[in-house]
Each structure stands twice: as structure tokens, then as C-alpha cells.
mmCIF file of C-alpha atoms and ligand atoms in Angstrom:
data_model
loop_
_atom_site.group_PDB
_atom_site.id
_atom_site.type_symbol
_atom_site.label_atom_id
_atom_site.label_comp_id
_atom_site.label_asym_id
_atom_site.label_seq_id
_atom_site.Cartn_x
_atom_site.Cartn_y
_atom_site.Cartn_z
ATOM 1 C CA MET K 1 37.418 0.532 91.295
ATOM 2 C CA LYS K 2 38.073 3.568 93.466
ATOM 3 C CA MET K 3 35.139 4.524 95.656
ATOM 4 C CA THR K 4 34.139 8.160 95.132
ATOM 5 C CA GLU K 5 33.811 10.523 98.065
ATOM 6 C CA THR K 6 30.058 10.774 97.481
ATOM 7 C CA GLN K 7 29.715 6.997 97.519
ATOM 8 C CA PHE K 8 31.815 6.719 100.667
ATOM 9 C CA ASN K 9 29.761 9.366 102.459
ATOM 10 C CA LYS K 10 26.474 7.751 101.449
ATOM 11 C CA ILE K 11 27.653 4.327 102.617
ATOM 12 C CA LYS K 12 28.959 5.660 105.898
ATOM 13 C CA ALA K 13 25.774 7.576 106.639
ATOM 14 C CA GLN K 14 23.762 4.475 105.843
ATOM 15 C CA ILE K 15 25.817 2.248 108.146
ATOM 16 C CA LYS K 16 25.472 4.804 110.957
ATOM 17 C CA LYS K 17 21.735 4.892 110.518
ATOM 18 C CA LEU K 18 21.348 1.119 110.298
ATOM 19 C CA THR K 19 23.452 0.347 113.358
ATOM 20 C CA SER K 20 21.597 2.891 115.482
ATOM 21 C CA LYS K 21 18.192 1.223 115.390
ATOM 22 C CA GLU K 22 16.666 -2.230 115.691
ATOM 23 C CA CYS K 23 17.053 -3.878 112.258
ATOM 24 C CA PHE K 24 18.803 -6.621 110.298
ATOM 25 C CA TYR K 25 22.128 -4.746 110.041
ATOM 26 C CA LYS K 26 22.261 -3.767 113.707
ATOM 27 C CA HIS K 27 22.815 -7.455 114.390
ATOM 28 C CA LYS K 28 24.799 -8.206 111.265
ATOM 29 C CA LEU K 29 27.324 -5.451 112.054
ATOM 30 C CA GLU K 30 27.358 -5.948 115.813
ATOM 31 C CA GLY K 31 30.676 -4.938 117.343
ATOM 32 C CA ILE K 32 31.583 -2.657 114.423
ATOM 33 C CA ASN K 33 31.982 1.018 115.249
ATOM 34 C CA PRO K 34 30.805 3.038 112.221
ATOM 35 C CA ASP K 35 33.039 5.952 113.239
ATOM 36 C CA LYS K 36 36.065 3.706 112.731
ATOM 37 C CA ILE K 37 35.238 3.290 109.027
ATOM 38 C CA GLN K 38 37.514 5.962 107.587
ATOM 39 C CA SER K 39 38.427 4.674 104.142
ATOM 40 C CA GLN K 40 37.564 2.314 101.303
ATOM 41 C CA GLU K 41 39.996 -0.207 102.874
ATOM 42 C CA ASP K 42 38.041 -0.110 106.153
ATOM 43 C CA PHE K 43 34.815 -0.633 104.219
ATOM 44 C CA GLU K 44 36.331 -3.644 102.455
ATOM 45 C CA LYS K 45 36.842 -5.312 105.841
ATOM 46 C CA LEU K 46 33.106 -5.299 106.593
ATOM 47 C CA PRO K 47 31.419 -8.715 106.507
ATOM 48 C CA PHE K 48 29.586 -9.827 103.370
ATOM 49 C CA THR K 49 25.822 -10.259 103.250
ATOM 50 C CA TRP K 50 24.750 -13.626 101.831
ATOM 51 C CA LYS K 51 21.521 -14.807 100.309
ATOM 52 C CA GLY K 52 21.280 -17.231 103.249
ATOM 53 C CA ASP K 53 21.232 -14.231 105.653
ATOM 54 C CA LEU K 54 18.314 -12.766 103.713
ATOM 55 C CA ARG K 55 16.474 -16.089 103.781
ATOM 56 C CA GLU K 56 16.869 -16.288 107.536
ATOM 57 C CA ALA K 57 15.227 -12.864 107.810
ATOM 58 C CA TYR K 58 12.038 -14.275 106.216
ATOM 59 C CA PRO K 59 9.406 -12.897 106.105
ATOM 60 C CA LEU K 60 10.004 -9.221 106.941
ATOM 61 C CA GLY K 61 13.247 -9.204 108.892
ATOM 62 C CA LEU K 62 15.011 -7.058 106.294
ATOM 63 C CA MET K 63 12.609 -4.161 106.767
ATOM 64 C CA ALA K 64 14.751 -1.187 107.777
ATOM 65 C CA VAL K 65 11.974 1.433 108.127
ATOM 66 C CA PRO K 66 8.645 1.464 110.018
ATOM 67 C CA GLU K 67 6.057 -0.692 108.301
ATOM 68 C CA GLU K 68 3.822 2.238 107.328
ATOM 69 C CA GLU K 69 6.565 3.413 104.957
ATOM 70 C CA ILE K 70 6.567 0.129 103.018
ATOM 71 C CA VAL K 71 4.406 0.234 99.885
ATOM 72 C CA ARG K 72 5.253 -3.094 98.264
ATOM 73 C CA ILE K 73 7.205 -6.313 98.574
ATOM 74 C CA HIS K 74 8.867 -8.504 96.001
ATOM 75 C CA SER K 75 10.222 -11.977 96.381
ATOM 76 C CA SER K 76 13.187 -13.628 94.739
ATOM 77 C CA SER K 77 12.468 -16.892 92.975
ATOM 78 C CA GLY K 78 13.103 -19.388 95.734
ATOM 79 C CA THR K 79 13.948 -22.492 93.723
ATOM 80 C CA THR K 80 15.159 -24.126 96.910
ATOM 81 C CA GLY K 81 13.528 -23.614 100.289
ATOM 82 C CA THR K 82 12.527 -20.291 101.789
ATOM 83 C CA PRO K 83 12.283 -17.331 99.405
ATOM 84 C CA VAL K 84 13.666 -13.885 100.172
ATOM 85 C CA ILE K 85 11.227 -11.021 100.730
ATOM 86 C CA ILE K 86 12.383 -7.515 99.836
ATOM 87 C CA PRO K 87 10.308 -4.590 101.169
ATOM 88 C CA TYR K 88 10.223 -1.335 99.106
ATOM 89 C CA THR K 89 9.374 2.212 100.180
ATOM 90 C CA GLN K 90 7.808 4.677 97.725
ATOM 91 C CA LYS K 91 11.265 6.189 97.206
ATOM 92 C CA ASP K 92 12.658 2.725 96.367
ATOM 93 C CA VAL K 93 9.917 2.197 93.779
ATOM 94 C CA ASN K 94 10.530 5.671 92.306
ATOM 95 C CA ASP K 95 14.299 5.178 92.236
ATOM 96 C CA TRP K 96 13.881 1.839 90.494
ATOM 97 C CA ALA K 97 11.646 3.436 87.844
ATOM 98 C CA ALA K 98 14.186 6.229 87.374
ATOM 99 C CA MET K 99 17.017 3.718 86.905
ATOM 100 C CA PHE K 100 14.967 1.616 84.511
ATOM 101 C CA SER K 101 13.952 4.630 82.477
ATOM 102 C CA ARG K 102 17.646 5.540 82.262
ATOM 103 C CA CYS K 103 18.243 2.016 80.876
ATOM 104 C CA TYR K 104 15.719 2.582 78.085
ATOM 105 C CA GLN K 105 17.338 5.931 77.314
ATOM 106 C CA MET K 106 20.775 4.315 77.140
ATOM 107 C CA ALA K 107 19.273 1.969 74.547
ATOM 108 C CA GLY K 108 17.960 4.933 72.532
ATOM 109 C CA ILE K 109 14.329 4.168 73.380
ATOM 110 C CA THR K 110 12.006 7.185 73.633
ATOM 111 C CA SER K 111 8.422 8.163 74.423
ATOM 112 C CA HIS K 112 7.607 7.452 70.759
ATOM 113 C CA ASP K 113 8.293 3.744 71.251
ATOM 114 C CA ARG K 114 5.805 0.960 71.941
ATOM 115 C CA ILE K 115 7.258 -1.423 74.479
ATOM 116 C CA HIS K 116 6.104 -5.059 74.434
ATOM 117 C CA ILE K 117 6.808 -6.589 77.852
ATOM 118 C CA THR K 118 6.907 -10.390 78.129
ATOM 119 C CA PRO K 119 8.599 -11.037 81.513
ATOM 120 C CA GLY K 120 6.175 -12.112 84.251
ATOM 121 C CA TYR K 121 4.307 -9.746 86.559
ATOM 122 C CA GLY K 122 3.745 -10.510 90.230
ATOM 123 C CA LEU K 123 6.020 -11.278 93.155
ATOM 124 C CA TRP K 124 8.920 -11.577 90.765
ATOM 125 C CA THR K 125 10.471 -8.167 90.004
ATOM 126 C CA ALA K 126 10.740 -8.533 86.248
ATOM 127 C CA GLY K 127 7.568 -7.383 84.448
ATOM 128 C CA ILE K 128 6.633 -4.566 86.776
ATOM 129 C CA GLY K 129 10.152 -3.092 86.578
ATOM 130 C CA PHE K 130 10.029 -2.989 82.768
ATOM 131 C CA GLN K 131 6.564 -1.420 83.073
ATOM 132 C CA LEU K 132 7.419 1.328 85.589
ATOM 133 C CA GLY K 133 10.517 2.379 83.679
ATOM 134 C CA ALA K 134 8.633 2.535 80.379
ATOM 135 C CA GLU K 135 5.814 4.600 81.894
ATOM 136 C CA LYS K 136 8.300 6.990 83.488
ATOM 137 C CA LEU K 137 9.923 7.348 80.057
ATOM 138 C CA GLY K 138 6.499 8.110 78.617
ATOM 139 C CA ALA K 139 6.453 5.229 76.149
ATOM 140 C CA MET K 140 3.352 3.169 75.366
ATOM 141 C CA THR K 141 3.586 -0.121 77.210
ATOM 142 C CA ILE K 142 2.015 -3.389 76.143
ATOM 143 C CA PRO K 143 2.008 -5.430 79.363
ATOM 144 C CA MET K 144 1.810 -8.955 77.939
ATOM 145 C CA GLY K 145 3.533 -11.065 80.551
ATOM 146 C CA PRO K 146 4.822 -14.480 79.492
ATOM 147 C CA GLY K 147 3.314 -17.293 77.424
ATOM 148 C CA ASN K 148 0.691 -17.682 74.688
ATOM 149 C CA THR K 149 2.885 -17.200 71.641
ATOM 150 C CA ASP K 150 -0.097 -16.766 69.257
ATOM 151 C CA LYS K 151 -1.383 -13.831 71.257
ATOM 152 C CA GLN K 152 2.102 -12.362 71.683
ATOM 153 C CA LEU K 153 2.648 -12.313 67.923
ATOM 154 C CA LYS K 154 -0.833 -10.989 67.148
ATOM 155 C CA MET K 155 -0.417 -8.085 69.585
ATOM 156 C CA MET K 156 3.105 -7.454 68.339
ATOM 157 C CA MET K 157 1.740 -7.072 64.788
ATOM 158 C CA ASP K 158 -1.487 -5.217 65.626
ATOM 159 C CA MET K 159 0.120 -2.809 68.093
ATOM 160 C CA GLN K 160 3.242 -2.453 65.953
ATOM 161 C CA SER K 161 5.506 -2.888 68.969
ATOM 162 C CA THR K 162 8.934 -1.339 68.431
ATOM 163 C CA VAL K 163 10.684 -2.725 71.514
ATOM 164 C CA LEU K 164 10.644 -6.298 72.803
ATOM 165 C CA CYS K 165 11.473 -6.977 76.456
ATOM 166 C CA ALA K 166 12.154 -10.645 77.151
ATOM 167 C CA THR K 167 14.544 -13.226 78.523
ATOM 168 C CA SER K 168 17.002 -14.421 75.896
ATOM 169 C CA SER K 169 15.418 -17.857 75.575
ATOM 170 C CA TYR K 170 11.935 -16.397 75.110
ATOM 171 C CA ALA K 171 13.219 -13.863 72.577
ATOM 172 C CA LEU K 172 14.772 -16.769 70.697
ATOM 173 C CA LEU K 173 11.527 -18.728 70.826
ATOM 174 C CA LEU K 174 9.587 -15.732 69.435
ATOM 175 C CA ALA K 175 12.240 -15.092 66.770
ATOM 176 C CA GLU K 176 12.062 -18.715 65.624
ATOM 177 C CA GLU K 177 8.275 -18.604 65.575
ATOM 178 C CA ILE K 178 8.255 -15.391 63.497
ATOM 179 C CA ALA K 179 10.647 -16.972 60.994
ATOM 180 C CA LYS K 180 8.602 -20.192 60.865
ATOM 181 C CA ARG K 181 5.351 -18.325 60.196
ATOM 182 C CA GLY K 182 6.994 -16.023 57.658
ATOM 183 C CA ILE K 183 5.564 -12.902 59.310
ATOM 184 C CA GLY K 184 8.843 -11.016 59.596
ATOM 185 C CA ASP K 185 7.613 -8.166 57.363
ATOM 186 C CA LYS K 186 4.650 -7.526 59.690
ATOM 187 C CA ILE K 187 6.885 -7.132 62.754
ATOM 188 C CA LYS K 188 8.049 -3.574 63.447
ATOM 189 C CA LEU K 189 10.530 -4.279 66.237
ATOM 190 C CA LYS K 190 13.663 -2.130 66.303
ATOM 191 C CA LYS K 191 15.199 -2.974 69.632
ATOM 192 C CA GLY K 192 15.263 -5.812 72.151
ATOM 193 C CA VAL K 193 15.893 -5.364 75.866
ATOM 194 C CA ILE K 194 16.973 -8.735 77.140
ATOM 195 C CA GLY K 195 17.312 -9.576 80.798
ATOM 196 C CA SER K 196 17.828 -12.032 83.601
ATOM 197 C CA GLU K 197 19.816 -14.656 81.822
ATOM 198 C CA ARG K 198 23.280 -15.229 80.562
ATOM 199 C CA TRP K 199 23.574 -15.767 76.813
ATOM 200 C CA GLY K 200 26.348 -16.319 74.342
ATOM 201 C CA ASP K 201 27.338 -14.254 71.315
ATOM 202 C CA LYS K 202 25.930 -16.777 68.902
ATOM 203 C CA MET K 203 22.476 -16.728 70.462
ATOM 204 C CA ARG K 204 22.597 -12.923 70.521
ATOM 205 C CA LYS K 205 23.427 -12.839 66.809
ATOM 206 C CA ARG K 206 20.636 -15.274 65.963
ATOM 207 C CA ILE K 207 17.990 -13.286 67.856
ATOM 208 C CA ALA K 208 19.237 -9.978 66.448
ATOM 209 C CA GLN K 209 19.295 -11.326 62.918
ATOM 210 C CA GLU K 210 15.963 -13.117 62.946
ATOM 211 C CA LEU K 211 14.155 -10.189 64.589
ATOM 212 C CA GLY K 212 16.170 -7.543 62.765
ATOM 213 C CA VAL K 213 16.789 -5.593 65.969
ATOM 214 C CA GLN K 214 19.621 -4.234 68.080
ATOM 215 C CA LEU K 215 19.816 -5.971 71.442
ATOM 216 C CA TYR K 216 20.639 -4.597 74.872
ATOM 217 C CA ASP K 217 21.511 -6.599 77.991
ATOM 218 C CA ILE K 218 19.765 -5.392 81.088
ATOM 219 C CA TYR K 219 21.133 -6.348 84.485
ATOM 220 C CA GLY K 220 19.671 -6.575 87.949
ATOM 221 C CA LEU K 221 18.474 -8.836 90.734
ATOM 222 C CA THR K 222 15.453 -8.818 93.001
ATOM 223 C CA GLU K 223 17.537 -8.326 96.128
ATOM 224 C CA VAL K 224 18.793 -5.029 94.645
ATOM 225 C CA TYR K 225 15.585 -3.434 93.205
ATOM 226 C CA GLY K 226 15.288 -5.866 90.251
ATOM 227 C CA PRO K 227 16.325 -5.601 86.606
ATOM 228 C CA GLY K 228 17.383 -2.093 85.616
ATOM 229 C CA ILE K 229 20.484 -1.281 87.653
ATOM 230 C CA GLY K 230 22.521 -1.387 84.446
ATOM 231 C CA ILE K 231 22.359 -1.975 80.701
ATOM 232 C CA SER K 232 24.673 -2.355 77.715
ATOM 233 C CA CYS K 233 24.982 0.503 75.201
ATOM 234 C CA ASP K 234 25.147 0.610 71.380
ATOM 235 C CA HIS K 235 28.789 -0.453 71.503
ATOM 236 C CA GLU K 236 28.024 -3.799 73.174
ATOM 237 C CA CYS K 237 31.122 -3.744 75.319
ATOM 238 C CA GLY K 238 29.834 -4.470 78.788
ATOM 239 C CA VAL K 239 27.028 -3.187 80.981
ATOM 240 C CA HIS K 240 26.970 0.407 82.293
ATOM 241 C CA TYR K 241 25.698 0.443 85.870
ATOM 242 C CA TRP K 242 24.226 3.314 87.827
ATOM 243 C CA ASP K 243 26.948 4.090 90.351
ATOM 244 C CA ASP K 244 24.845 6.788 91.993
ATOM 245 C CA PHE K 245 22.514 3.998 93.228
ATOM 246 C CA VAL K 246 24.820 1.008 93.676
ATOM 247 C CA TYR K 247 28.454 0.525 94.625
ATOM 248 C CA CYS K 248 30.017 -2.526 92.945
ATOM 249 C CA GLU K 249 33.038 -4.616 93.913
ATOM 250 C CA ILE K 250 34.510 -7.719 92.301
ATOM 251 C CA VAL K 251 35.827 -10.280 94.762
ATOM 252 C CA ASP K 252 37.516 -13.659 94.573
ATOM 253 C CA PRO K 253 34.593 -16.087 95.066
ATOM 254 C CA LYS K 254 36.719 -18.353 97.282
ATOM 255 C CA THR K 255 38.705 -15.912 99.463
ATOM 256 C CA GLY K 256 36.428 -12.842 99.328
ATOM 257 C CA GLU K 257 39.438 -10.648 98.563
ATOM 258 C CA VAL K 258 38.682 -7.578 96.399
ATOM 259 C CA LEU K 259 40.174 -8.071 92.926
ATOM 260 C CA PRO K 260 41.847 -5.461 90.683
ATOM 261 C CA ASP K 261 39.839 -4.011 87.763
ATOM 262 C CA GLY K 262 39.752 -6.383 84.800
ATOM 263 C CA GLU K 263 39.947 -9.625 86.787
ATOM 264 C CA ILE K 264 37.015 -12.035 86.761
ATOM 265 C CA GLY K 265 35.306 -12.647 90.080
ATOM 266 C CA GLU K 266 32.020 -12.370 91.934
ATOM 267 C CA LEU K 267 30.015 -9.148 91.804
ATOM 268 C CA VAL K 268 29.297 -7.694 95.263
ATOM 269 C CA ILE K 269 26.784 -4.853 95.561
ATOM 270 C CA THR K 270 26.175 -2.189 98.200
ATOM 271 C CA THR K 271 23.065 -0.055 97.795
ATOM 272 C CA LEU K 272 23.491 3.710 98.193
ATOM 273 C CA GLU K 273 19.900 4.963 98.254
ATOM 274 C CA LYS K 274 17.713 2.032 99.245
ATOM 275 C CA GLU K 275 15.442 2.514 102.281
ATOM 276 C CA GLY K 276 13.164 -0.528 102.613
ATOM 277 C CA ALA K 277 15.927 -3.129 102.578
ATOM 278 C CA PRO K 278 19.382 -1.620 102.117
ATOM 279 C CA LEU K 279 22.199 -4.078 101.438
ATOM 280 C CA ILE K 280 25.846 -3.855 102.385
ATOM 281 C CA ARG K 281 28.366 -5.963 100.444
ATOM 282 C CA TYR K 282 25.781 -8.366 99.040
ATOM 283 C CA ARG K 283 27.240 -11.444 97.316
ATOM 284 C CA THR K 284 25.359 -11.759 94.012
ATOM 285 C CA HIS K 285 27.036 -15.026 92.902
ATOM 286 C CA ASP K 286 27.277 -13.460 89.425
ATOM 287 C CA LEU K 287 30.649 -13.768 87.723
ATOM 288 C CA THR K 288 31.921 -10.714 85.857
ATOM 289 C CA ARG K 289 34.739 -8.163 85.852
ATOM 290 C CA MET K 290 35.132 -4.392 85.936
ATOM 291 C CA ILE K 291 35.946 -3.078 82.479
ATOM 292 C CA PRO K 292 38.723 -0.518 82.821
ATOM 293 C CA GLY K 293 38.808 2.669 80.719
ATOM 294 C CA ASP K 294 36.175 4.811 79.016
ATOM 295 C CA CYS K 295 33.392 3.470 76.819
ATOM 296 C CA PRO K 296 33.347 4.698 73.195
ATOM 297 C CA CYS K 297 29.726 5.832 73.789
ATOM 298 C CA GLY K 298 31.053 8.576 76.071
ATOM 299 C CA SER K 299 28.906 7.624 79.075
ATOM 300 C CA LYS K 300 30.604 8.279 82.399
ATOM 301 C CA TYR K 301 28.791 5.396 84.085
ATOM 302 C CA PRO K 302 31.281 2.584 84.827
ATOM 303 C CA ARG K 303 30.991 -0.840 83.204
ATOM 304 C CA ILE K 304 30.974 -4.447 84.279
ATOM 305 C CA ASP K 305 31.290 -7.205 81.711
ATOM 306 C CA THR K 306 28.241 -9.097 80.512
ATOM 307 C CA ILE K 307 27.555 -11.705 83.207
ATOM 308 C CA LEU K 308 29.815 -14.674 82.494
ATOM 309 C CA GLY K 309 27.971 -17.119 84.711
ATOM 310 C CA ARG K 310 27.115 -17.909 88.316
ATOM 311 C CA THR K 311 29.731 -18.803 90.864
ATOM 312 C CA ASP K 312 27.659 -21.936 91.486
ATOM 313 C CA ASP K 313 27.663 -22.764 87.725
ATOM 314 C CA MET K 314 31.405 -23.161 87.879
ATOM 315 C CA ILE K 315 31.914 -26.881 87.518
ATOM 316 C CA LYS K 316 35.021 -28.904 88.123
ATOM 317 C CA VAL K 317 35.389 -31.869 85.777
ATOM 318 C CA LYS K 318 38.550 -33.970 85.657
ATOM 319 C CA GLY K 319 40.282 -31.317 87.742
ATOM 320 C CA VAL K 320 39.459 -28.456 85.331
ATOM 321 C CA ASN K 321 37.271 -25.456 86.268
ATOM 322 C CA ILE K 322 34.703 -24.819 83.546
ATOM 323 C CA PHE K 323 32.392 -21.797 83.097
ATOM 324 C CA PRO K 324 29.320 -22.033 80.864
ATOM 325 C CA SER K 325 30.550 -18.928 79.013
ATOM 326 C CA GLN K 326 33.657 -20.833 77.889
ATOM 327 C CA ILE K 327 31.441 -23.487 76.320
ATOM 328 C CA GLU K 328 29.371 -20.785 74.598
ATOM 329 C CA GLU K 329 32.453 -19.066 73.279
ATOM 330 C CA MET K 330 33.791 -22.355 71.933
ATOM 331 C CA LEU K 331 30.463 -23.164 70.256
ATOM 332 C CA SER K 332 30.374 -19.780 68.558
ATOM 333 C CA SER K 333 33.521 -20.708 66.641
ATOM 334 C CA ILE K 334 32.263 -24.075 65.401
ATOM 335 C CA GLU K 335 30.618 -24.416 62.035
ATOM 336 C CA ASN K 336 27.129 -25.980 62.069
ATOM 337 C CA ALA K 337 26.794 -25.779 65.873
ATOM 338 C CA SER K 338 23.904 -23.605 67.088
ATOM 339 C CA SER K 339 23.912 -21.633 70.326
ATOM 340 C CA GLU K 340 21.636 -24.130 72.084
ATOM 341 C CA TYR K 341 23.424 -26.705 74.199
ATOM 342 C CA GLN K 342 23.176 -28.835 77.295
ATOM 343 C CA VAL K 343 25.830 -30.480 79.409
ATOM 344 C CA MET K 344 25.428 -33.717 81.378
ATOM 345 C CA ILE K 345 28.118 -34.798 83.787
ATOM 346 C CA ASP K 346 28.122 -38.339 85.086
ATOM 347 C CA HIS K 347 30.474 -40.435 87.141
ATOM 348 C CA LEU K 348 30.898 -43.946 85.763
ATOM 349 C CA ASN K 349 33.473 -46.601 86.670
ATOM 350 C CA GLY K 350 35.514 -44.122 88.672
ATOM 351 C CA LYS K 351 35.626 -41.539 85.886
ATOM 352 C CA ASP K 352 33.887 -38.223 85.184
ATOM 353 C CA ILE K 353 32.153 -38.162 81.822
ATOM 354 C CA LEU K 354 30.989 -34.888 80.292
ATOM 355 C CA THR K 355 28.458 -35.161 77.474
ATOM 356 C CA LEU K 356 27.777 -32.063 75.393
ATOM 357 C CA PHE K 357 24.466 -31.955 73.503
ATOM 358 C CA VAL K 358 24.360 -29.302 70.796
ATOM 359 C CA GLU K 359 21.599 -28.425 68.340
ATOM 360 C CA ALA K 360 23.057 -28.783 64.859
ATOM 361 C CA VAL K 361 22.258 -26.721 61.780
ATOM 362 C CA PRO K 362 19.705 -28.777 59.750
ATOM 363 C CA GLY K 363 21.228 -30.951 57.049
ATOM 364 C CA CYS K 364 24.818 -30.699 58.249
ATOM 365 C CA ASP K 365 27.239 -33.589 58.641
ATOM 366 C CA LYS K 366 26.650 -34.608 62.262
ATOM 367 C CA LYS K 367 29.627 -37.005 62.394
ATOM 368 C CA GLN K 368 31.956 -34.179 61.366
ATOM 369 C CA LEU K 369 30.349 -31.799 63.864
ATOM 370 C CA GLU K 370 30.798 -34.388 66.627
ATOM 371 C CA LYS K 371 34.506 -34.677 65.788
ATOM 372 C CA ASN K 372 34.931 -30.879 65.720
ATOM 373 C CA LEU K 373 33.213 -30.496 69.082
ATOM 374 C CA ILE K 374 35.451 -33.089 70.727
ATOM 375 C CA THR K 375 38.655 -31.647 69.239
ATOM 376 C CA ASN K 376 37.775 -28.039 70.086
ATOM 377 C CA PHE K 377 36.651 -28.797 73.638
ATOM 378 C CA LYS K 378 39.972 -30.527 74.300
ATOM 379 C CA LEU K 379 41.906 -27.713 72.647
ATOM 380 C CA LYS K 380 40.122 -24.734 74.227
ATOM 381 C CA ILE K 381 38.845 -26.032 77.564
ATOM 382 C CA GLY K 382 41.242 -28.857 78.191
ATOM 383 C CA ILE K 383 39.284 -32.079 78.669
ATOM 384 C CA THR K 384 38.069 -34.935 76.502
ATOM 385 C CA ILE K 385 34.289 -35.128 76.214
ATOM 386 C CA LYS K 386 31.510 -36.995 74.465
ATOM 387 C CA ALA K 387 29.616 -34.876 71.919
ATOM 388 C CA MET K 388 26.039 -35.447 70.747
ATOM 389 C CA PRO K 389 24.705 -33.241 67.945
ATOM 390 C CA VAL K 390 20.865 -33.129 68.042
ATOM 391 C CA GLU K 391 18.136 -31.555 65.867
ATOM 392 C CA ILE K 392 17.136 -27.869 66.222
ATOM 393 C CA GLY K 393 14.328 -27.711 68.770
ATOM 394 C CA ASP K 394 15.312 -30.914 70.612
ATOM 395 C CA LEU K 395 16.637 -29.085 73.661
ATOM 396 C CA PRO K 396 14.117 -27.360 75.945
ATOM 397 C CA ARG K 397 13.345 -23.613 75.611
ATOM 398 C CA SER K 398 11.804 -21.811 78.527
ATOM 399 C CA GLU K 399 10.285 -18.457 79.378
ATOM 400 C CA LYS K 400 12.311 -18.289 82.548
ATOM 401 C CA LYS K 401 15.907 -19.269 83.027
ATOM 402 C CA SER K 402 17.271 -22.235 81.097
ATOM 403 C CA THR K 403 19.303 -24.770 82.965
ATOM 404 C CA ARG K 404 22.065 -25.956 80.714
ATOM 405 C CA ILE K 405 24.301 -27.897 83.043
ATOM 406 C CA PHE K 406 23.171 -31.066 84.783
ATOM 407 C CA ASP K 407 25.642 -32.521 87.220
ATOM 408 C CA ASN K 408 24.549 -36.067 88.025
ATOM 409 C CA ARG K 409 27.677 -37.008 89.955
ATOM 410 C CA TYR K 410 26.446 -36.334 93.482
HETATM 411 ZN ZN1 LIG G 501 28.885 2.643 76.474
#
């Protein structure tokens, strides 16, 4: 993707500013003369910023403005060790709301909508981002937060919510519950804004069908504002991102080399407007690609593909690299296999064994499904596996991110 002149100028001005005062990037970019950055190629030689760097800056080492300008902090979910703290100025908060409101608009949501928000509020950036964007849009928000399915459904019916904001697994849980209770005709949802998780086509179709809504993928990460830096459009062909706020690159996860448009690699983000904690070449660990060409919707905002997985989800089994999205794609083509699956990898008697658990459509021939799974995995992904069809509901659902791959080899 060619960097525009505006983007280049914003980035250069930011680097100049950051290297001229005591802050995280003064040290990170030590020895680099900002005046020597004359082109996109020069920019692409700058060092990456890693999540580990941000962790080391805990608690407030990322703060790039005087403390009195900081109005809020958020923290990324630190599943392992020290979390990352991101400070926001008022402008950062306003910019985030503006981007999020643009996401709703891209999804055709207006001030006449009633937006039911189930992601969590608090240190995590999710709920509050959905809220700010909806308020800026002028829609009525229903700030539910996660959990308590009975209450969720009651409010959804009583308030006649038209938009559901949720993670894909929670949307699926609610969709299943609505079907089970037979209350579909009392639900007025028209659209679903689904974030913070990767999901396959089959799961998308199930949620859309059971809820009777059109779904939109929202993208973002706490380190870069939060959800809302991009969203899919009606044409469901990738995620438009706001290139006036973020500059995106796709790099080879192993070598760090910038890849041509269309090739799959790791998304790297540079912020263009952020004040509290600007980021330069931040490695997101999300796997995607730039989608070349114009979108049929006519939007001029560029597109990345729906997130295909995490660089750390890439698993190597029997010498073959496997992405979760490949498994999802394979499942979507198999009769009687649902979208819910789990993978266990073990090492027994000197051999890797991959076991694929899949929820099967009730009443189907499980023996036949098992055979189909084994044959198709070998055919499409290239290794022989064990397959275990299970009942619908046997695999865990969660309100946060679902872990689908368990590597027990190390
Ligand atoms: Zn589009």
C-alpha cells in the first residue's frame, strides 16, 4: 500500500515531536535522525514496536504528553504477566468516538436505532467504545455489558433493540437461546456489530440466520484506541479501515519484510493522530492481507481482509503450518458439521496427534461425519488427524474470546 503524502507528513511530524522530548519513543528511536526519513522506504526501516516493549513501559511509561492532559487509561487484557496501560487525551477519546460512529454509519446504523451493547465496560476498551460511538451518532444506547442472558433477552424485547453489539461467541449464545425459547418474533434486531474475535463463515451464517440480521465485523485493539478503527460494509468483502487515523502495513511475521498487497502476513499499525500513547510500527500479531482494488460499496477507505488468525495461533503439526481459518473454511464445506470446533494436539510415542472435536448437527450419522472430517482434513490441509464429532453445546461458549486450539506438546 502506497503511503499518501498526508500520511507521510503526519508520521514524520510525529516522529520529530516524539524524539525531541523525554518519552518512550525518544529511547526507542535513539540514534535515528528524523530529518533523514525522506520516503516510505526510509520509514519501513524504522524498528517495530512490540507488545513486550509496551509491557516494559508499565505503568505509565507510554505517556507522551504531560499528565494533566491525560483523561483516561485503558488496559489490554493481560492474560500472561504484566498488562499494558494506554493513556488517552481528550482528543484521543473524541477521535475514537468519531471513528466508532463512522463504523456504525458504514453499517447503515442511524440515530433512529437502539443499540444493545453486551461487551464489557471497564479497563477493557470494548463496551465504552461501542457506547461513545453510539452516543456520538445520536442513537439510543442500552449499556448492558456481558452476562445474565435472561436479562439481556428481556431488555432486548422490552426496549426493542435494533442493533446487537457482541463478540461472535456471545452473539451465537444469544441466537441459540432465542431459538430455544421460541421468542424470535419478539426480537426486533436488524443488524449485528460483532467484534474482537475471529469467526468463520459458517458461524456468521448461523448467527445471521437465527437472529435474522445483517452482520458487520468491527476491528480494533486496545493498544490502538480499541475496537472501531475499521468495519466491514454491506458487501462483506473485508474491513474498511480509517486511513486518516491509522497507517497499516502487512509484514512477513518471521522476517518483518513489508509484503505486497494481497499477500497474507502480520498487520502492523502506525497511529497518525494519537497523543496520549502514539505508536510507530506496532506489531498486532493479527494475520490478514491488504485487499487490492475498489470496494463495490464505493467507499474510498482501504480494506484489510477479515482477520484470519493470530501469528501465535499458527501451529506446526507434522511439519505443516496450520491457521485456524483453514480449519473453519474446511468445516464450512462439510455436511452436518457445525461451526463450533476445538483442536487438541498431543505428542505420543514420538508422533504428533491432532484431534479435531466438532459439534455435529443433531441426529446426523456421526460415523460418516468422522470419516468426512478425516478425509477432508487430509485433502485440504495435508495431514491425517483423529476426528471426534460431539453434541451441539458440548464445546464451551464464552463471552470473551474462545480458545479453540490446545497444544499439549510442550
Ligand atoms: Zn465496502
